[in-house]
Coordinates of C-alpha atoms and ligand atoms in Angstrom, one line a residue:
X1 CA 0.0 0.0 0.0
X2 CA 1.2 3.2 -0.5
X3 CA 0.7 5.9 1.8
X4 CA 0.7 9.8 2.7
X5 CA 2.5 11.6 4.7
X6 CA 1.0 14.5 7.3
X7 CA 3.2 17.1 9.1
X8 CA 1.7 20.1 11.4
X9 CA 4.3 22.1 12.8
X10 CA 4.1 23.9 16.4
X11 CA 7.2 26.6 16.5
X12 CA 8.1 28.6 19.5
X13 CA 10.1 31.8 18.4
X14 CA 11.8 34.0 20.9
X15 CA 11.0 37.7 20.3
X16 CA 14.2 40.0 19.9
X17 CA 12.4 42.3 22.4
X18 CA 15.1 44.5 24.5
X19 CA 13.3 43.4 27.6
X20 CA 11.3 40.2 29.2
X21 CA 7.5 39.6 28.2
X22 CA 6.6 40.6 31.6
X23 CA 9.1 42.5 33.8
X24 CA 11.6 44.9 33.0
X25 CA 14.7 42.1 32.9
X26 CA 17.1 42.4 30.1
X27 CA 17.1 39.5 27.3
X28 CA 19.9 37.6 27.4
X29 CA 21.9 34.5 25.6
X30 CA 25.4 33.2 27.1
X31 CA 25.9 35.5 30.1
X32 CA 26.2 34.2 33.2
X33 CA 24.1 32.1 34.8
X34 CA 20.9 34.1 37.2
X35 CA 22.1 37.4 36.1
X36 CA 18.6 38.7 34.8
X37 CA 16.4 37.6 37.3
X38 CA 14.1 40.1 39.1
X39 CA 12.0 39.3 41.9
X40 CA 9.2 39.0 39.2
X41 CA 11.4 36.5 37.2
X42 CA 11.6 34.4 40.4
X43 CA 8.2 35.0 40.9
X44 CA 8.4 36.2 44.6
X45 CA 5.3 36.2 46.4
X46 CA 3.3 39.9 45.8
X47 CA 4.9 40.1 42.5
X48 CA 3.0 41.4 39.6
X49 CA 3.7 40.9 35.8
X50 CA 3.3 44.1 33.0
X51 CA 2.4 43.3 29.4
X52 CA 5.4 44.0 27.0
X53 CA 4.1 46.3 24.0
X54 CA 6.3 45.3 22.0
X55 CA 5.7 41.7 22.4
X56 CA 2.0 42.8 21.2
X57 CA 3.5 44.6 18.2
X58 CA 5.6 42.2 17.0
X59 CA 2.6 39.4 17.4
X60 CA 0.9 41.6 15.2
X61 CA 3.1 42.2 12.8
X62 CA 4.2 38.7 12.0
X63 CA 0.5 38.0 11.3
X64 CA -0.1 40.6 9.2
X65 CA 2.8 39.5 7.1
X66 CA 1.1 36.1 7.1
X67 CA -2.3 37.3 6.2
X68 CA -3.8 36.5 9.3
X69 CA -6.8 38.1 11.0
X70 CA -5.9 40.3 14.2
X71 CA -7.6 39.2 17.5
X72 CA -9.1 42.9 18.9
X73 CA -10.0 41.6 22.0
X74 CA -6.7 39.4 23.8
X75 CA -6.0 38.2 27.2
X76 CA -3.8 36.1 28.4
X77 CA -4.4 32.6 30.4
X78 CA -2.2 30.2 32.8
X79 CA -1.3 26.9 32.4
X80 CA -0.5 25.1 34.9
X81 CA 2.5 22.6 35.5
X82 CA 5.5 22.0 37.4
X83 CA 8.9 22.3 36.4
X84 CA 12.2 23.4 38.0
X85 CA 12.7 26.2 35.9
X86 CA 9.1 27.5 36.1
X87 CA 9.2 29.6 39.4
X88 CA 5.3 30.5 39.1
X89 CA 4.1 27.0 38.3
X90 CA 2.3 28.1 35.6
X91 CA 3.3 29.4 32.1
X92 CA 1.7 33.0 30.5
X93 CA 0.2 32.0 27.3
X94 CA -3.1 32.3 25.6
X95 CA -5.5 29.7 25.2
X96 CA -8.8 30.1 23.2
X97 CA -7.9 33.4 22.0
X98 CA -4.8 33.9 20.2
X99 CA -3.8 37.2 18.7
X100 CA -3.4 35.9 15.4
X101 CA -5.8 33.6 13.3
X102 CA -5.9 31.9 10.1
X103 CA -3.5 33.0 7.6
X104 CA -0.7 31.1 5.6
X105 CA 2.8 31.3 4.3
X106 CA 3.6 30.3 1.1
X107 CA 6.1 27.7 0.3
X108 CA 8.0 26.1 -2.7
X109 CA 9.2 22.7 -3.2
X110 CA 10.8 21.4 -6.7
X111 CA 9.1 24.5 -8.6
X112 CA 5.8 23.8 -7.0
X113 CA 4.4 26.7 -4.9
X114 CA 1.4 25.7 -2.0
X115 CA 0.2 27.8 0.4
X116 CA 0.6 26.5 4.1
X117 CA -2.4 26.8 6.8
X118 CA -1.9 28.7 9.8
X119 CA -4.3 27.6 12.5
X120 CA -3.3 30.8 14.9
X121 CA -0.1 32.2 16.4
X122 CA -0.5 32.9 20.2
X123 CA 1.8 35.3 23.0
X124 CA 3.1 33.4 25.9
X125 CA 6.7 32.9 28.0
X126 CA 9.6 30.8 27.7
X127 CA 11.1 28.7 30.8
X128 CA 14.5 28.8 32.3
X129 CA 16.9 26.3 31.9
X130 CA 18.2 23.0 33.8
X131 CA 21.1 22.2 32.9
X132 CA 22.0 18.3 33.7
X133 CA 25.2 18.4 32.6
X134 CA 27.5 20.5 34.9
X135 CA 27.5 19.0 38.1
X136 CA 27.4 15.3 38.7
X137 CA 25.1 14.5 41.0
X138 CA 22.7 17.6 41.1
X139 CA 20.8 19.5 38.0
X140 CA 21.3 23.1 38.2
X141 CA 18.9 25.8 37.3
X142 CA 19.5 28.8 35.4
X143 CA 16.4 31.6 34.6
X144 CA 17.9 34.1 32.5
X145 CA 15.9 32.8 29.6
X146 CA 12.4 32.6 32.3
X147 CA 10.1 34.7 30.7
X148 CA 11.4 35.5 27.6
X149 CA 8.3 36.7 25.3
X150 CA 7.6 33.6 22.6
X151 CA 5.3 33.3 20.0
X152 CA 4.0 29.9 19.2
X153 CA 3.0 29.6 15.7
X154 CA 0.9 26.5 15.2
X155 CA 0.1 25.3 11.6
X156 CA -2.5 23.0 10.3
X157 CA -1.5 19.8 9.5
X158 CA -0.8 20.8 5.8
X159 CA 2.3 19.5 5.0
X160 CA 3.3 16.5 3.4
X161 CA 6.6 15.3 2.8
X162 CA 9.7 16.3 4.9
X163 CA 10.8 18.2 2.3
X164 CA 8.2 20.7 2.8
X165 CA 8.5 20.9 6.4
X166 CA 12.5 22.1 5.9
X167 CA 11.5 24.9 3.4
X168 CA 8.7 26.2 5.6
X169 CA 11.0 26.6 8.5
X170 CA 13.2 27.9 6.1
X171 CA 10.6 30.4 4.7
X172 CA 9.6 31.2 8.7
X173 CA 12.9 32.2 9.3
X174 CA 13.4 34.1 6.6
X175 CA 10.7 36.3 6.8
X176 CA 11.0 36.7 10.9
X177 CA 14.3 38.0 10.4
X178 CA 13.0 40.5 7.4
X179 CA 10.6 42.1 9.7
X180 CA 12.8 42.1 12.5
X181 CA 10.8 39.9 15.1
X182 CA 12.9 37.4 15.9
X183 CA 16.6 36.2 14.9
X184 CA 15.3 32.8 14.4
X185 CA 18.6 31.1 15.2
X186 CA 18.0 27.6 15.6
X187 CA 21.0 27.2 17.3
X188 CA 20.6 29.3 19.7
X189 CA 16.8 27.9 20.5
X190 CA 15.9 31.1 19.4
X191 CA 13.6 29.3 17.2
X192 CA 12.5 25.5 18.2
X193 CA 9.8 23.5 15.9
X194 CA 7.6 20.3 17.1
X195 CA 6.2 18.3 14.2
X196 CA 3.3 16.0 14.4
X197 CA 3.5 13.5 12.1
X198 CA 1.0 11.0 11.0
X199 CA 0.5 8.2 7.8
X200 CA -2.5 7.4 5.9
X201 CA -3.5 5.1 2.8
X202 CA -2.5 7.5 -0.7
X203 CA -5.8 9.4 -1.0
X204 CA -8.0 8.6 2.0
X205 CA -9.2 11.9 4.2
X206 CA -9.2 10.7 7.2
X207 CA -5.8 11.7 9.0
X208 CA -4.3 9.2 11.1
X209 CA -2.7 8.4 14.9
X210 CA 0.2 11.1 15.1
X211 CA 3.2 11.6 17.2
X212 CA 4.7 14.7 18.0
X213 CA 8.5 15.7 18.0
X214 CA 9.7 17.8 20.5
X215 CA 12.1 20.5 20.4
X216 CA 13.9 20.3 17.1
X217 CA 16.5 22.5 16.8
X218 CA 17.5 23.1 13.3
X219 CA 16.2 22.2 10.2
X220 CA 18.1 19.1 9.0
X221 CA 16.9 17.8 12.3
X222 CA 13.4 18.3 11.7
X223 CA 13.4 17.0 8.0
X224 CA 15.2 13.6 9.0
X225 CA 13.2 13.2 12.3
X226 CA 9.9 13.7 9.9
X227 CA 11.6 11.1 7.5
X228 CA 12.3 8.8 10.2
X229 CA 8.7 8.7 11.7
X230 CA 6.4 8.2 8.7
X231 CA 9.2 5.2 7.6
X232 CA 8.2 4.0 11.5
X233 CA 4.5 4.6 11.6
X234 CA 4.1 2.7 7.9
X235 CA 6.0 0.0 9.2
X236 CA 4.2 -0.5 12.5
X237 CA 0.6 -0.3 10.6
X238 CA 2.7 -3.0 7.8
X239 CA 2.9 -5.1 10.5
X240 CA -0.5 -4.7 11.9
X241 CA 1.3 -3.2 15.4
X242 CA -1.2 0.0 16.4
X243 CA 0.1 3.1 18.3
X244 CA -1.2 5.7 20.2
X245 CA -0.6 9.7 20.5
X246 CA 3.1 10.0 21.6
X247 CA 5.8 12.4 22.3
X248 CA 9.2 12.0 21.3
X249 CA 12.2 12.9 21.3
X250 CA 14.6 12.9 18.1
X251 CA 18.2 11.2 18.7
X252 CA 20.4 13.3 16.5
X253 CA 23.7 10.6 17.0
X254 CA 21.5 7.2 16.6
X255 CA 19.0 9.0 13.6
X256 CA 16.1 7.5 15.3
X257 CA 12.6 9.3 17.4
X258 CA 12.2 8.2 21.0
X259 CA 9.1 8.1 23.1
X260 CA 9.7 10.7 25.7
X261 CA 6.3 10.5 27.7
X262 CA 2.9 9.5 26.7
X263 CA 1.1 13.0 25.8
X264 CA -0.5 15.3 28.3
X265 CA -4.4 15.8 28.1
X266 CA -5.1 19.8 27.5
X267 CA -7.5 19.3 31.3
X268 CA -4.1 18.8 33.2
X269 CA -2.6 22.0 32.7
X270 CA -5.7 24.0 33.8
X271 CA -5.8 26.6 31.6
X272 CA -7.8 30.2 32.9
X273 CA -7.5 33.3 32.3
X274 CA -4.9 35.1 34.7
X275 CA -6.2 37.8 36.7
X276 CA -3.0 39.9 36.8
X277 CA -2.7 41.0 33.5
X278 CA -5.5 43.3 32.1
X279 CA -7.4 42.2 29.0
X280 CA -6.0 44.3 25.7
X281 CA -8.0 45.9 23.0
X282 CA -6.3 46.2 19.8
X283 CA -7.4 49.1 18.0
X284 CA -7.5 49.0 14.0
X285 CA -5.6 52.1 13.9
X286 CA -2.5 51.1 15.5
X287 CA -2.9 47.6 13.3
X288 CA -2.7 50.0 10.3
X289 CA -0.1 52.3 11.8
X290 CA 2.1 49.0 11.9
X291 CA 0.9 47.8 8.5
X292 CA 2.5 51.2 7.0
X293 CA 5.9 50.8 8.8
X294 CA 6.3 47.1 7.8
X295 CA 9.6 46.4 5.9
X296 CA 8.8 44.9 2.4
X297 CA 8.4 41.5 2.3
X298 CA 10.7 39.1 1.2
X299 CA 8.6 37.4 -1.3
X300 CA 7.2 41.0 -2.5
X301 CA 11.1 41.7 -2.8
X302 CA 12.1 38.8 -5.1
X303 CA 8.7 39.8 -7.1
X304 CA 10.8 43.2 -8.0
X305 CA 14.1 41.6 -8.7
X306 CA 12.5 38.9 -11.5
X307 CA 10.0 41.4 -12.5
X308 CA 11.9 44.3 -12.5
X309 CA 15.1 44.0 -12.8
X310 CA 14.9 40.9 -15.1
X311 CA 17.0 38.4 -12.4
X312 CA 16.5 34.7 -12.5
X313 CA 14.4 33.2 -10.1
X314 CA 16.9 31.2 -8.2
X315 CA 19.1 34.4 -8.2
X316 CA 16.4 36.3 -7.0
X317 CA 16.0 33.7 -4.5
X318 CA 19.6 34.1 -3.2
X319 CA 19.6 37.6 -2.7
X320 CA 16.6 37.5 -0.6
X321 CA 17.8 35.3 1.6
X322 CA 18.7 37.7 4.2
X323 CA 17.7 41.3 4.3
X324 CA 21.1 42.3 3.9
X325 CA 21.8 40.9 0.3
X326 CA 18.9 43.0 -1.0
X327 CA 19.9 46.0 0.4
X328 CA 23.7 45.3 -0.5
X329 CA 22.0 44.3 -4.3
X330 CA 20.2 47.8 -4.3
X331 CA 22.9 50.0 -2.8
X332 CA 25.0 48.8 -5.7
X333 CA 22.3 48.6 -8.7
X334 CA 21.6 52.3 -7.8
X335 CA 24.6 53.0 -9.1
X336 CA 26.0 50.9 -11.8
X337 CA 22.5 50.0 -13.3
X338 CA 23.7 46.7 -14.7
X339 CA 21.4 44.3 -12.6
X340 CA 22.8 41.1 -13.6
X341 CA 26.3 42.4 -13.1
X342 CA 25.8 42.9 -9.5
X343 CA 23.6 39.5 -8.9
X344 CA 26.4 38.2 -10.4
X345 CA 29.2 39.2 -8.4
X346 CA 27.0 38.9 -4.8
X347 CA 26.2 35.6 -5.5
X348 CA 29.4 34.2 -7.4
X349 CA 31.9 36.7 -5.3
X350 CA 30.9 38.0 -2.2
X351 CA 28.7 35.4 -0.8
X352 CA 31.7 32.8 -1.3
X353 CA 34.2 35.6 0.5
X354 CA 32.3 36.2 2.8
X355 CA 31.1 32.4 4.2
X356 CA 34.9 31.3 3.8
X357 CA 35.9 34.2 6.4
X358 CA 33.0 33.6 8.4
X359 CA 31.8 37.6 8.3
X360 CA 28.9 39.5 7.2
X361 CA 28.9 42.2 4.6
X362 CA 29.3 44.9 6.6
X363 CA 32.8 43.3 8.2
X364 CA 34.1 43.0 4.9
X365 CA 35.9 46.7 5.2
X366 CA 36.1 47.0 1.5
X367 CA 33.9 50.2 0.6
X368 CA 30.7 50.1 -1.6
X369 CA 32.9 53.2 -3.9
X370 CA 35.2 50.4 -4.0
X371 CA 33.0 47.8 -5.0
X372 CA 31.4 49.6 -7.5
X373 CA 35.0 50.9 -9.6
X374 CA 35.6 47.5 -9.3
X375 CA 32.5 46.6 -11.2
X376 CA 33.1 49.3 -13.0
X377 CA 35.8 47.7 -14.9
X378 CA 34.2 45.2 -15.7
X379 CA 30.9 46.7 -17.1
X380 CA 33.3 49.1 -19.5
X381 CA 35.0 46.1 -21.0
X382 CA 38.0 47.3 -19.0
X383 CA 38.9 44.4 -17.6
X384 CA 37.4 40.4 -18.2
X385 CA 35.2 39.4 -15.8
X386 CA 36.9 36.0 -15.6
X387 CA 40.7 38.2 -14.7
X388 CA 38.4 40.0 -12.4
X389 CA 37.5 37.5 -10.3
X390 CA 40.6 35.6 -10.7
X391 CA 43.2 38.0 -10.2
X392 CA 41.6 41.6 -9.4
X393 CA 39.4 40.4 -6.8
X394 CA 41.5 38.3 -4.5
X395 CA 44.0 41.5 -4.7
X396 CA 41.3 43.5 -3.4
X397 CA 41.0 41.5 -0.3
X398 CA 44.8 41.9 0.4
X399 CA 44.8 45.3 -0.1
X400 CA 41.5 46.6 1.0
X401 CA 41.9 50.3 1.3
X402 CA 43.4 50.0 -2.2
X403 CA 41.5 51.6 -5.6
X404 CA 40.9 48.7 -7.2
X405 CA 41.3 50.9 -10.8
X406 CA 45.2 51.5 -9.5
X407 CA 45.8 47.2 -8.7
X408 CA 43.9 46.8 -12.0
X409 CA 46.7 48.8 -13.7
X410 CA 49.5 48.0 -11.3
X411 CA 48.9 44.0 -12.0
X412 CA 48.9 44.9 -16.0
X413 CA 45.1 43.5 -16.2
X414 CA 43.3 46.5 -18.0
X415 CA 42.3 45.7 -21.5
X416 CA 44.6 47.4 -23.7
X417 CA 42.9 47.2 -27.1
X418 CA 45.6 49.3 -28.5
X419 CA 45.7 48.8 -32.1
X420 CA 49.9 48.8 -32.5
X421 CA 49.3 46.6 -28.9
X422 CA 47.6 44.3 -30.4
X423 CA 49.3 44.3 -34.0
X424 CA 52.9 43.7 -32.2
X425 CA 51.8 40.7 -30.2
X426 CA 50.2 39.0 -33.0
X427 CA 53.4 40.2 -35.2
X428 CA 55.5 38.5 -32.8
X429 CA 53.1 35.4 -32.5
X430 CA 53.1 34.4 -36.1
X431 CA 57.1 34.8 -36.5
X432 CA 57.9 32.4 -33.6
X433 CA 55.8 30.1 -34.7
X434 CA 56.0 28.9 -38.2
X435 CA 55.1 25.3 -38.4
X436 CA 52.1 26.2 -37.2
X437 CA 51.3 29.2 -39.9
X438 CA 52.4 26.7 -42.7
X439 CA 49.7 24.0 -41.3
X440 CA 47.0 27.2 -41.5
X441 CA 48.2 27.8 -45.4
X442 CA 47.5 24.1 -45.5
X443 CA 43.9 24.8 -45.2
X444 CA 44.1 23.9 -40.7
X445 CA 41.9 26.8 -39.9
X446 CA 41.6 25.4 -36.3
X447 CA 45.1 26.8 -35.4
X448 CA 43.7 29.8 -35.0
X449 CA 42.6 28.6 -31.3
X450 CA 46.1 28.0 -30.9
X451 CA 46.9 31.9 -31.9
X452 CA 44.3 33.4 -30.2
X453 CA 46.0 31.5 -26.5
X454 CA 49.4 32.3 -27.5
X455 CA 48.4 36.5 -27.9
X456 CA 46.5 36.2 -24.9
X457 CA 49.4 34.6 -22.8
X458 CA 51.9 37.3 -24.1
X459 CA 49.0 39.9 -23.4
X460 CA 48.7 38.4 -19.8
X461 CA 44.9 38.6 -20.2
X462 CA 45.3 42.0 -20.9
X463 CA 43.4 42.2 -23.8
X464 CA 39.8 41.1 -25.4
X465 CA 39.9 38.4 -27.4
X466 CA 37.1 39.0 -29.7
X467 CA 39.1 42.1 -30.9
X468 CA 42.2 40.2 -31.9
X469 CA 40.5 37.6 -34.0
X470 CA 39.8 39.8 -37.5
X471 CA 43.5 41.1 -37.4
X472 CA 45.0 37.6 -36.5
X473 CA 43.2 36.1 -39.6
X474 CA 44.2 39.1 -41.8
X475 CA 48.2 38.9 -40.8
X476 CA 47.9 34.9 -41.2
X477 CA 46.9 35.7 -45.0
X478 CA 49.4 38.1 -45.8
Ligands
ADP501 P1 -2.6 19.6 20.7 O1 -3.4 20.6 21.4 O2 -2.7 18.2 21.3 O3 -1.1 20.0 20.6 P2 -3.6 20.5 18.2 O4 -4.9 20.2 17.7 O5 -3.5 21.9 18.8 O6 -3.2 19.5 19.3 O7 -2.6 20.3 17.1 C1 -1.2 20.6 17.3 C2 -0.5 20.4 16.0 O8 -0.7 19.0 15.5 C3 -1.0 21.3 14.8 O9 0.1 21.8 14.2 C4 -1.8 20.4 13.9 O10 -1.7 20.8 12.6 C5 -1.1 19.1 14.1 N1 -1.9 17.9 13.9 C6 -3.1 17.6 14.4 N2 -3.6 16.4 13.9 C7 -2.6 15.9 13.2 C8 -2.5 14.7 12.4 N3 -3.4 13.7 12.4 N4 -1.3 14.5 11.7 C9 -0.3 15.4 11.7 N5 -0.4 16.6 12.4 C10 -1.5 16.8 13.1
MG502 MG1 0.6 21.2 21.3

């Protein structure tokens, strides 16, 4: 039997807020241990927790990116549970009335585009952290992260094939990091994704028993842990073995899910409303105040650079990427106005120099003036783009405060399309090579491949080749 496979994704993604989603307590990653934890963080008795505005702005602008409608009337709810790192016992989320609802974010796997679900995306808090691995015989708490503002974006179960689930995290990323929400490092557990996965029979409608995977933290993870499950779950139903709702865990070293506990009822955590925070009214002026400062949109971005400026798609793709390639792209193109040119040399250049020194544009110290008598060069049939990128550009990085124009003519690589330049190399050419003359007289017109290389040598690359070839032929006649 063949059979389909159905993903929903649940993703937690830490705010880049300057503060906590409830107390004043800076945001922190890596600094030491307990360091930004107020009284409210360790959730003294008396304590009482403030809503973050921009925890509320940023909810609200990531669902207007993704088309969602904007909840006016939010509150927020406890659940209820006990953990070491959750001082309160309960977490800050919303239950039944997320700001965000419906919605979808496009996707595009081998060419084919789909539009994702979005069931809602809600506020709520992160936990601390226990850390089992630093002491050996006690686990140690640290709640710098406690109460860090997340929002959990939940999708419907509308993806099919691990594939999909990697570019949609991919996509997620992309666009939190556009519109400045989030930094989405997985890494970091800045971002963290659950997938439910579940099988059924090719075709049927009825979705099946699912598991859920817990904490994936990047996206290779989550496409092999997806893989993994739906080869598990066919082979258990193969074998007539049934399963019931599961958490696991994903073993990144054996490749393989693991049950982690059977799965929590919603009644356990006993969600209501929590009296300490007021309930918020979101007016459809400020939603329209935030629609006008949005950034553009990635996808709106690589609609320009096909449409536009005439870029390939998978270019286009590259270049929005990160926010920073576009701008670098436009900064550039506003000057030189040779579109391709510029694609070109971010994507075939400066991406490569950059990911082999581990640095982002802006470390690169080599100015945009620089960059763009470099490309200069090349656009005036100066200099080959090949010698450019061979030999101009690698000088560039040695000599960064260098004119790239002055190493241009200090390494001899200007075209010099001189006519007496030209006429003495071939001169010279033909006399030191007379076998091979005599073999063109013979009627062997391929040796002129064999001319055109020899000039070019001599000429160090130093001159174009499609201006040597009507003067070559006419000497060889004479
Ligand atoms: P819970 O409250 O138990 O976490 P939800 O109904 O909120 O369950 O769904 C959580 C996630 O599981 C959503 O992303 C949803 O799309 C996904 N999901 C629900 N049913 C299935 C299924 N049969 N197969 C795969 N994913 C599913
Ligand atoms: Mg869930």
């Amino acid at each position: 039997m063949r059979y389909d496979t159905v993903v929903g994704l649940e993703v937690h993604i830490q705010l880049n807020t300057a503060t906590k989603a409830f107390c004043g307590d800076a945001l922190s990653f890596g600094e030491k241990a307990n360091t930004h934890v107020s009284a409210i963080s360790l959730a003294h008795p008396g304590t009482l927790p403030v809503v973050n505005k921009n925890q509320i702005d940023k909810a609200i602008q990531l669902g207007l990116a993704l088309n969602c409608k904007i909840n006016e009337y939010n509150f927020f709810d406890r659940k209820h549970y006990f953990y070491p790192d959750l001082p309160k016992g309960y977490q800050i989320t919303q239950d039944n009335e997320p700001i965000c609802i419906g919605g979808h974010l496009e996707i595009s796997v081998n060419g084919r585009s789909k539009k994702v679900k979005i069931h809602h995306i809600h506020m709520e808090e992160d936990a601390g952290k226990t850390i089992h691995d630093q002491h050996k015989s006690l686990s140690l708490v640290d709640l710098n992260r406690a109460g860090t503002p997340l929002l959990e974006l939940v999708t419907e179960p509308d993806l099919s094939s691990s594939e999909e689930v990697y570019q949609f995290i991919a996509e997620l990323q992309k666009l939190l990091r556009y519109i400045d929400v989030s930094d989405a490092d997985m890494e970091k557990g800045s971002m963290r994704c659950d997938c439910n996965v579940s099988v059924k029979p090719a075709g049927s409608t009825t979705l099946g028993e699912r598991c859920e995977i817990k904490n994936l933290n990047s996206k290779r993870f989550a496409k092999e842990a997806v893989e993994y499950e739906a080869k598990r779950q066919i082979e258990m139903i193969e074998n007539g073995i049934s399963f019931s709702k599961q958490t696991l865990h994903y073993n990144v070293e054996q490749k393989k899910t693991q049950a982690l506990r059977e799965k929590e009822g919603a009644e356990d955590y006993r969600y209501f409303p929590d009296p300490d925070l007021a309930p918020i009214k979101i007016s459809s002026e400020h939603v329209d105040s935030l629609k006008e400062q949005m950034p553009k949109l990635p996808w709106v971005l690589k609609a320009e650079l096909v449409e536009r400026h005439q870029l390939k798609s998978e270019h286009a793709d590259v270049l929005t990427q990160d926010p920073d390639f576009g701008n670098y792209f436009f900064e550039l193109n506003h000057v030189l106005q040779a579109p391709q040119l510029v694609s070109n040399f971010i994507i075939n250049q400066l991406l490569p120099t950059i990911s082999s020194l581990d640095i982002n544009i802006s470390q690169l110290e080599i100015s945009n003036e620089q960059v763009v008598q470099y490309l200069d060069l090349i656009k005036a049939n100066k200099i080959s783009s090949s010698i450019a990128s061979q030999r101009l550009w690698p000088s560039l990085l040695e000599n960064k405060q260098r004119s790239p124009l002055e190493l241009a003519q200090e390494l001899e690589l200007i075209i010099n399309d001189d006519d007496d330049f030209v006429q003495t190399l071939i001169d010279s050419v033909i006399s030191e090579n007379p076998a091979q003359v005599a073999q063109y007289k013979r009627g062997k017109k391929n040796v002129i491949g064999f001319f055109v290389g020899a000039i070019m040598r001599k000429s160090k690359g130093a001159i174009n080749p499609k201006t040597i070839q009507s003067k070559l032929i006419e000497a060889l006649n004479n």
